[in-house]
Structure formats: structure tokens, C-alpha cells
Amino acid sequence: MFLGAPMRLLWQRNKVSCFLSQFFFLAKMLRNSLFESSKLRHLPAIAILPKLTRSSSTAKPLDAVTQKEVRHHENHASEWWNQNGAMSALHALNEIRVPFIRDGIISRGTVKPGYVKTTKVLFGQNILEVGCGGGLLTEHLARLGAQVTGIDLGEKLIQAAREHVKCSSPELANRVVYKMEPVDQHAKTNCECYDAVIVSEVLEHVNDKVALLEASIRTLKPGGSIFITTLNKTIPSWFGGVVLSEYVLGLVPRGTHHWDKLISPLDVQRILDTMNCQTVMVNGSTYDFWSNTWRWINNNQMCYALHAVKQPQREYN
């Protein structure tokens, strides 16, 4: 329908006004949380330990915020495997995170030499994925020969993951196990069981990151690797990953990410240090929405992938 110049001007003004109101609302959220979010960065590593001790004592029921996060993701369980749907960026992320995990495991020298240059390069590796969702990464790792256990808090997500294996990837049925349980509960019966633990696109949805990482590392064998991917806590990441992706372009469902839950790689390293894990690599990445592709970049201002290794316990005479 043809719009006269006054009507076009009014329509454009309303569109800009809508965008600005969303922008300033998010900016207010950012401003209010800046002071609180900066506390961890200025604490010495040892100051994190009291929180670690409190968090790891008993398994707590899900709080209201966690339940809300779980429901938010469960709302998209039915379209989790749709490469052109709301999870398209997550599908595309496999193009860089799978090689990152594969090469990181190979670098530790635990892969059998006969499998290094084969399509089953991870044969014999026992891997845990924490927060597996509908199983996008889980299946990819299983296709490389690994035995993978995926855990998640969302019943609908675990159902979607199991259904996809059953209907679309039955050849993986003997290499993939899905469980609906929190990682602290899983750690009680799987202490030092895994060669690698994956926490991919999870930390940005968790309040108590110390507790989640501590439980994840308890399941890891000494010498094993933990791989983490998440958004950095920077203005560029917030603007691109939240304002543009969720509120302007609609690439990600609104309410998926929250500034106060983002965490920098330095803070992750400081937490891992208290858990006897040495960070061996941090790679920066970014998402090109126009081509639905991810790529590595020379800084971690947007997103990052981190690889750390659990050190053997030191014995003192």
C-alpha cells in the first residue's frame, strides 16, 4: 500500500522510537548491574573459595530463576533440530566448536594413534556434556567415535534429544546416553569418570557458575579437559549478542541472554584456578548473522572458547 510522505515519516519515527525505547531499557539494566558484576573481577582467586565450599555441600532444588531459564529453552524443544529455526546459530556453531574440542583432546595425547587421522578420532573417549539441550553437540561428538553422556534440566529437551537419536540417528544409540539431572547430582555417582567435560553455551544461563564448574570438574579425570564456550561480558558482546540479535534482528528468542549472567574469560580462569585446572587456550569468536556462520577472531570481545586441563593432585611429604 502506498504511504504518503507524512505517513512514511510517522512510520519511520515510530520504528526508531520503538528501537530506542528497547535500547534504553536494556542500557538501564546494564547500568544497574555494572557495579555488582564487577565484584568478582576485583576479588583475589582465594576469595571465591568460601562460595565454592557453600555451593558444593548439598544439591539444592531449582530456584525460580533457574526454572524460568529451563522453561524458556523448553519452549523451543520442538524446533531444536530445525537448522533454519530459532536454533540456527547454535547449529552453525558446531562448525568451529567441534574441531576446537576434537583438537583439544588430541593435543592431550590421550587419543589412540591409530584413530588420530580417522573419522572416529575420539574413539575410546568418555565425554560428558553439561546442559546438552536437544543434543546438537552431543551427536556430533558421538559421530567422531566418543561415548557421550548428555545431561540437562529440561525434560522436554531431553525428550527431544532422545527422539532425534531414535528417529534420525539410530546408529548412535549405543554411544549416546541422555539424562535429566543436575550436574551436582550426576557428579555424586560419576566422580573422575570422564576424559572430557563440555560446558557449551551454558554459563551465560547460570547464576551459580562456581557450583556448576566445581561439580563438572569433579566428574573429570585428572589430566582430563574441560571445554567452555560462552559470550564475553563486554559492551560489544552485549550490544551484538543481546540488543541486535534478540531485540532488533530477532535471530535469537528474546530473553535468552542477560547481562548479569555473562562472564569474562579471565573470571572463568580465576574460578578454574581454584579448582586445580590450568587454562591452556582461549580463542575469540564471532557470529556473522548474514551468512549464519561463526569464525575465530584475534580478540575475545564477543564470544570465546576456553580449554582447561585438570591437574593431578599434588602430594606433599
Tab-separated table of C-alpha atoms in Angstrom:
chain	number	residue	atom	x	y	z
A	1	MET	CA	0.000	0.000	0.000
A	2	PHE	CA	1.263	3.474	-0.935
A	3	LEU	CA	2.119	5.724	2.010
A	4	GLY	CA	2.290	9.470	1.679
A	5	ALA	CA	5.402	11.288	2.876
A	6	PRO	CA	3.841	12.274	6.262
A	7	MET	CA	2.702	8.692	6.888
A	8	ARG	CA	6.111	7.239	5.943
A	9	LEU	CA	7.785	9.738	8.252
A	10	LEU	CA	5.438	8.799	11.093
A	11	TRP	CA	6.034	5.065	10.498
A	12	GLN	CA	9.795	5.533	10.473
A	13	ARG	CA	9.650	7.673	13.594
A	14	ASN	CA	7.609	5.037	15.431
A	15	LYS	CA	10.059	2.316	14.388
A	16	VAL	CA	13.037	4.340	15.604
A	17	SER	CA	11.197	5.226	18.803
A	18	CYS	CA	10.462	1.551	19.456
A	19	PHE	CA	14.106	0.624	18.920
A	20	LEU	CA	15.346	3.438	21.165
A	21	SER	CA	12.956	2.516	23.963
A	22	GLN	CA	14.220	-1.074	23.832
A	23	PHE	CA	17.803	0.137	23.716
A	24	PHE	CA	17.469	2.429	26.709
A	25	PHE	CA	15.613	-0.211	28.683
A	26	LEU	CA	18.487	-2.626	28.149
A	27	ALA	CA	21.026	0.114	28.831
A	28	LYS	CA	19.338	0.753	32.180
A	29	MET	CA	19.624	-2.952	33.017
A	30	LEU	CA	23.282	-2.821	32.047
A	31	ARG	CA	23.954	0.261	34.185
A	32	ASN	CA	22.220	-1.190	37.243
A	33	SER	CA	24.269	-4.368	37.118
A	34	LEU	CA	27.686	-2.920	36.326
A	35	PHE	CA	28.682	-2.417	39.953
A	36	GLU	CA	27.579	-5.863	41.105
A	37	SER	CA	29.085	-7.639	38.120
A	38	SER	CA	32.475	-6.044	38.672
A	39	LYS	CA	32.925	-7.501	42.163
A	40	LEU	CA	34.223	-10.917	41.094
A	41	ARG	CA	36.802	-9.358	38.780
A	42	HIS	CA	38.431	-7.482	41.645
A	43	LEU	CA	38.463	-10.377	44.096
A	44	PRO	CA	41.577	-12.495	44.573
A	45	ALA	CA	41.123	-16.103	43.500
A	46	ILE	CA	41.123	-17.313	47.104
A	47	ALA	CA	38.069	-15.167	47.827
A	48	ILE	CA	35.998	-17.420	45.593
A	49	LEU	CA	36.651	-20.459	47.766
A	50	PRO	CA	34.070	-19.769	50.501
A	51	LYS	CA	31.371	-19.627	47.847
A	52	LEU	CA	32.707	-22.849	46.361
A	53	THR	CA	32.529	-24.591	49.722
A	54	ARG	CA	28.959	-23.494	50.338
A	55	SER	CA	27.795	-24.376	46.830
A	56	SER	CA	29.197	-27.886	46.724
A	57	SER	CA	27.870	-29.147	50.056
A	58	THR	CA	24.415	-30.351	49.001
A	59	ALA	CA	22.285	-30.491	45.883
A	60	LYS	CA	19.737	-27.676	46.029
A	61	PRO	CA	16.278	-27.654	44.440
A	62	LEU	CA	15.907	-25.461	41.370
A	63	ASP	CA	15.265	-21.841	42.232
A	64	ALA	CA	12.676	-19.720	40.436
A	65	VAL	CA	15.250	-18.075	38.154
A	66	THR	CA	16.669	-21.432	37.045
A	67	GLN	CA	13.180	-22.811	36.460
A	68	LYS	CA	12.435	-19.790	34.275
A	69	GLU	CA	15.609	-20.414	32.238
A	70	VAL	CA	14.673	-24.071	31.777
A	71	ARG	CA	11.142	-23.201	30.641
A	72	HIS	CA	12.484	-20.594	28.225
A	73	HIS	CA	14.609	-23.197	26.455
A	74	GLU	CA	11.967	-25.916	26.658
A	75	ASN	CA	9.641	-23.633	24.695
A	76	HIS	CA	11.895	-24.270	21.691
A	77	ALA	CA	12.398	-28.004	22.181
A	78	SER	CA	10.205	-28.908	19.212
A	79	GLU	CA	12.312	-26.820	16.822
A	80	TRP	CA	15.727	-27.612	18.319
A	81	TRP	CA	16.816	-29.622	15.286
A	82	ASN	CA	15.446	-27.169	12.715
A	83	GLN	CA	18.580	-25.709	11.109
A	84	ASN	CA	16.586	-22.738	9.791
A	85	GLY	CA	14.722	-22.016	13.012
A	86	ALA	CA	15.494	-20.304	16.310
A	87	MET	CA	18.486	-22.602	16.901
A	88	SER	CA	20.158	-21.931	13.525
A	89	ALA	CA	23.110	-20.092	15.129
A	90	LEU	CA	23.615	-22.998	17.538
A	91	HIS	CA	23.678	-25.441	14.614
A	92	ALA	CA	26.242	-23.241	12.859
A	93	LEU	CA	28.402	-23.053	15.989
A	94	ASN	CA	29.229	-26.748	15.604
A	95	GLU	CA	31.419	-25.820	12.637
A	96	ILE	CA	34.012	-24.319	14.981
A	97	ARG	CA	33.318	-25.799	18.418
A	98	VAL	CA	33.504	-29.451	17.332
A	99	PRO	CA	37.018	-29.040	15.833
A	100	PHE	CA	38.037	-26.989	18.900
A	101	ILE	CA	37.034	-29.850	21.203
A	102	ARG	CA	38.424	-32.559	18.919
A	103	ASP	CA	41.820	-30.877	18.512
A	104	GLY	CA	41.994	-30.042	22.206
A	105	ILE	CA	41.528	-33.682	23.153
A	106	ILE	CA	44.086	-34.790	20.568
A	107	SER	CA	46.604	-32.293	21.950
A	108	ARG	CA	46.489	-34.013	25.333
A	109	GLY	CA	47.887	-37.206	23.788
A	110	THR	CA	45.045	-39.424	25.006
A	111	VAL	CA	43.739	-40.365	21.563
A	112	LYS	CA	44.901	-43.738	20.327
A	113	PRO	CA	47.440	-43.160	17.488
A	114	GLY	CA	45.545	-45.355	15.053
A	115	TYR	CA	42.458	-43.129	15.275
A	116	VAL	CA	44.016	-39.654	15.054
A	117	LYS	CA	43.507	-39.196	11.317
A	118	THR	CA	40.247	-41.100	11.023
A	119	THR	CA	36.572	-40.143	11.203
A	120	LYS	CA	36.404	-41.934	14.585
A	121	VAL	CA	39.179	-39.828	16.100
A	122	LEU	CA	37.502	-39.728	19.531
A	123	PHE	CA	37.034	-43.482	19.800
A	124	GLY	CA	37.558	-44.575	23.389
A	125	GLN	CA	36.938	-41.094	24.835
A	126	ASN	CA	34.275	-40.832	27.525
A	127	ILE	CA	32.701	-37.343	27.367
A	128	LEU	CA	30.107	-35.525	29.470
A	129	GLU	CA	28.121	-32.621	28.040
A	130	VAL	CA	26.580	-30.422	30.728
A	131	GLY	CA	23.477	-28.603	29.502
A	132	CYS	CA	23.166	-30.640	26.315
A	133	GLY	CA	19.783	-29.228	25.314
A	134	GLY	CA	18.364	-31.175	22.392
A	135	GLY	CA	21.681	-32.863	21.643
A	136	LEU	CA	23.129	-30.833	18.759
A	137	LEU	CA	26.712	-31.075	20.008
A	138	THR	CA	26.258	-34.442	21.716
A	139	GLU	CA	25.526	-36.258	18.473
A	140	HIS	CA	28.405	-34.615	16.609
A	141	LEU	CA	30.886	-35.810	19.214
A	142	ALA	CA	29.381	-39.300	19.167
A	143	ARG	CA	29.821	-39.395	15.380
A	144	LEU	CA	33.542	-38.920	15.986
A	145	GLY	CA	33.524	-42.151	17.982
A	146	ALA	CA	33.180	-40.834	21.533
A	147	GLN	CA	30.930	-42.273	24.199
A	148	VAL	CA	28.876	-39.216	25.210
A	149	THR	CA	26.568	-38.596	28.149
A	150	GLY	CA	24.353	-35.540	27.844
A	151	ILE	CA	22.619	-34.082	30.898
A	152	ASP	CA	20.117	-31.242	31.100
A	153	LEU	CA	17.485	-29.871	33.473
A	154	GLY	CA	14.798	-29.632	30.786
A	155	GLU	CA	12.587	-32.692	30.455
A	156	LYS	CA	11.288	-31.598	27.050
A	157	LEU	CA	14.839	-31.014	25.818
A	158	ILE	CA	15.967	-34.477	26.895
A	159	GLN	CA	12.876	-35.939	25.227
A	160	ALA	CA	13.723	-34.085	22.006
A	161	ALA	CA	17.319	-35.329	22.167
A	162	ARG	CA	16.280	-38.944	22.733
A	163	GLU	CA	13.665	-38.735	19.991
A	164	HIS	CA	16.174	-37.430	17.473
A	165	VAL	CA	18.614	-40.247	18.167
A	166	LYS	CA	15.819	-42.795	17.909
A	167	CYS	CA	14.309	-41.480	14.676
A	168	SER	CA	17.177	-39.781	12.844
A	169	SER	CA	20.430	-41.205	14.234
A	170	PRO	CA	19.759	-44.775	15.396
A	171	GLU	CA	23.373	-45.703	14.596
A	172	LEU	CA	24.396	-43.560	17.576
A	173	ALA	CA	22.077	-45.243	20.070
A	174	ASN	CA	24.882	-47.251	21.674
A	175	ARG	CA	27.184	-44.218	22.011
A	176	VAL	CA	24.810	-41.584	23.418
A	177	VAL	CA	23.078	-41.517	26.793
A	178	TYR	CA	20.765	-38.693	27.874
A	179	LYS	CA	19.802	-37.980	31.481
A	180	MET	CA	17.617	-35.311	33.028
A	181	GLU	CA	19.569	-34.377	36.139
A	182	PRO	CA	21.699	-31.522	37.521
A	183	VAL	CA	25.444	-31.855	37.252
A	184	ASP	CA	25.985	-31.861	41.022
A	185	GLN	CA	23.753	-34.916	41.322
A	186	HIS	CA	25.496	-36.567	38.370
A	187	ALA	CA	28.895	-35.924	39.962
A	188	LYS	CA	27.983	-37.897	43.087
A	189	THR	CA	27.958	-41.170	41.161
A	190	ASN	CA	30.408	-40.263	38.386
A	191	CYS	CA	33.441	-38.878	40.181
A	192	GLU	CA	36.528	-38.691	37.910
A	193	CYS	CA	34.802	-40.739	35.193
A	194	TYR	CA	35.204	-38.591	32.094
A	195	ASP	CA	38.086	-37.802	29.762
A	196	ALA	CA	36.462	-34.503	28.810
A	197	VAL	CA	33.588	-32.321	30.025
A	198	ILE	CA	31.803	-29.857	27.747
A	199	VAL	CA	30.010	-26.753	29.068
A	200	SER	CA	28.974	-25.086	25.819
A	201	GLU	CA	26.605	-22.086	25.735
A	202	VAL	CA	25.576	-22.797	29.324
A	203	LEU	CA	27.428	-20.431	31.689
A	204	GLU	CA	25.502	-17.418	30.376
A	205	HIS	CA	22.281	-19.001	31.680
A	206	VAL	CA	23.527	-19.958	35.162
A	207	ASN	CA	23.585	-17.888	38.346
A	208	ASP	CA	25.960	-20.018	40.422
A	209	LYS	CA	28.766	-20.609	37.966
A	210	VAL	CA	31.172	-21.706	40.698
A	211	ALA	CA	28.920	-24.564	41.780
A	212	LEU	CA	28.307	-25.715	38.213
A	213	LEU	CA	32.004	-25.679	37.316
A	214	GLU	CA	33.018	-27.363	40.566
A	215	ALA	CA	30.578	-30.229	40.020
A	216	SER	CA	31.604	-30.531	36.360
A	217	ILE	CA	35.277	-30.795	37.289
A	218	ARG	CA	34.554	-33.417	39.945
A	219	THR	CA	33.390	-35.713	37.137
A	220	LEU	CA	36.637	-35.149	35.224
A	221	LYS	CA	39.634	-37.480	35.422
A	222	PRO	CA	42.969	-35.900	36.400
A	223	GLY	CA	44.579	-34.862	33.128
A	224	GLY	CA	41.155	-34.543	31.514
A	225	SER	CA	39.910	-31.454	29.662
A	226	ILE	CA	37.028	-29.072	30.248
A	227	PHE	CA	35.813	-27.073	27.250
A	228	ILE	CA	33.700	-23.946	27.703
A	229	THR	CA	32.071	-21.679	25.136
A	230	THR	CA	30.060	-18.596	26.058
A	231	LEU	CA	29.558	-14.865	25.477
A	232	ASN	CA	32.054	-12.454	26.977
A	233	LYS	CA	30.883	-9.771	29.388
A	234	THR	CA	31.681	-6.759	27.226
A	235	ILE	CA	29.708	-3.902	25.702
A	236	PRO	CA	30.280	-5.188	22.113
A	237	SER	CA	29.062	-8.655	23.102
A	238	TRP	CA	26.033	-7.265	24.908
A	239	PHE	CA	25.114	-4.985	22.023
A	240	GLY	CA	25.636	-7.613	19.315
A	241	GLY	CA	24.509	-10.715	21.200
A	242	VAL	CA	21.551	-9.219	23.044
A	243	VAL	CA	20.358	-5.883	21.628
A	244	LEU	CA	20.812	-6.694	17.935
A	245	SER	CA	20.343	-10.474	17.968
A	246	GLU	CA	17.305	-10.575	20.251
A	247	TYR	CA	15.589	-7.184	20.128
A	248	VAL	CA	16.351	-5.837	16.653
A	249	LEU	CA	17.040	-8.691	14.227
A	250	GLY	CA	15.126	-11.407	16.078
A	251	LEU	CA	17.830	-14.009	15.444
A	252	VAL	CA	17.575	-15.341	18.985
A	253	PRO	CA	14.402	-15.560	21.121
A	254	ARG	CA	14.006	-12.541	23.394
A	255	GLY	CA	15.069	-13.104	26.960
A	256	THR	CA	17.706	-15.705	26.098
A	257	HIS	CA	20.676	-13.725	27.450
A	258	HIS	CA	21.069	-11.428	30.451
A	259	TRP	CA	23.951	-9.060	31.126
A	260	ASP	CA	24.311	-10.008	34.788
A	261	LYS	CA	24.825	-13.672	33.861
A	262	LEU	CA	27.609	-13.090	31.341
A	263	ILE	CA	31.180	-13.759	32.465
A	264	SER	CA	34.613	-12.850	31.124
A	265	PRO	CA	37.267	-15.461	30.274
A	266	LEU	CA	39.524	-14.007	32.952
A	267	ASP	CA	36.894	-14.619	35.623
A	268	VAL	CA	36.363	-18.172	34.344
A	269	GLN	CA	40.124	-18.765	34.535
A	270	ARG	CA	40.247	-17.427	38.084
A	271	ILE	CA	37.480	-19.819	39.134
A	272	LEU	CA	39.148	-22.771	37.397
A	273	ASP	CA	42.446	-21.929	39.084
A	274	THR	CA	40.834	-22.528	42.480
A	275	MET	CA	39.804	-25.982	41.237
A	276	ASN	CA	43.275	-27.081	40.158
A	277	CYS	CA	42.540	-26.588	36.459
A	278	GLN	CA	45.061	-24.906	34.189
A	279	THR	CA	43.748	-22.943	31.226
A	280	VAL	CA	45.723	-23.867	28.118
A	281	MET	CA	43.833	-21.983	25.410
A	282	VAL	CA	41.296	-19.194	24.940
A	283	ASN	CA	40.035	-18.423	21.421
A	284	GLY	CA	37.803	-15.485	20.494
A	285	SER	CA	34.922	-15.975	18.084
A	286	THR	CA	32.127	-14.017	16.444
A	287	TYR	CA	28.899	-14.749	14.580
A	288	ASP	CA	28.168	-13.365	11.103
A	289	PHE	CA	24.372	-13.321	11.068
A	290	TRP	CA	24.091	-12.501	7.354
A	291	SER	CA	25.718	-15.817	6.437
A	292	ASN	CA	24.837	-17.801	9.572
A	293	THR	CA	28.492	-18.654	10.155
A	294	TRP	CA	30.927	-18.476	13.045
A	295	ARG	CA	34.612	-17.676	12.782
A	296	TRP	CA	37.631	-17.300	15.038
A	297	ILE	CA	38.928	-13.752	15.583
A	298	ASN	CA	42.028	-12.243	17.186
A	299	ASN	CA	40.222	-10.995	20.293
A	300	ASN	CA	37.566	-12.292	22.663
A	301	GLN	CA	35.411	-9.168	22.839
A	302	MET	CA	32.377	-11.034	21.501
A	303	CYS	CA	32.453	-14.734	22.387
A	304	TYR	CA	35.149	-17.186	23.408
A	305	ALA	CA	36.056	-20.859	23.678
A	306	LEU	CA	38.214	-21.949	26.600
A	307	HIS	CA	40.130	-25.191	27.146
A	308	ALA	CA	41.468	-26.077	30.597
A	309	VAL	CA	43.101	-29.227	31.949
A	310	LYS	CA	42.551	-30.742	35.386
A	311	GLN	CA	45.909	-31.143	37.086
A	312	PRO	CA	46.800	-34.228	39.153
A	313	GLN	CA	46.556	-33.635	42.873
A	314	ARG	CA	49.926	-32.708	44.312
A	315	GLU	CA	51.201	-34.872	47.130
A	316	TYR	CA	53.137	-33.266	49.941
A	317	ASN	CA	55.628	-35.095	52.164
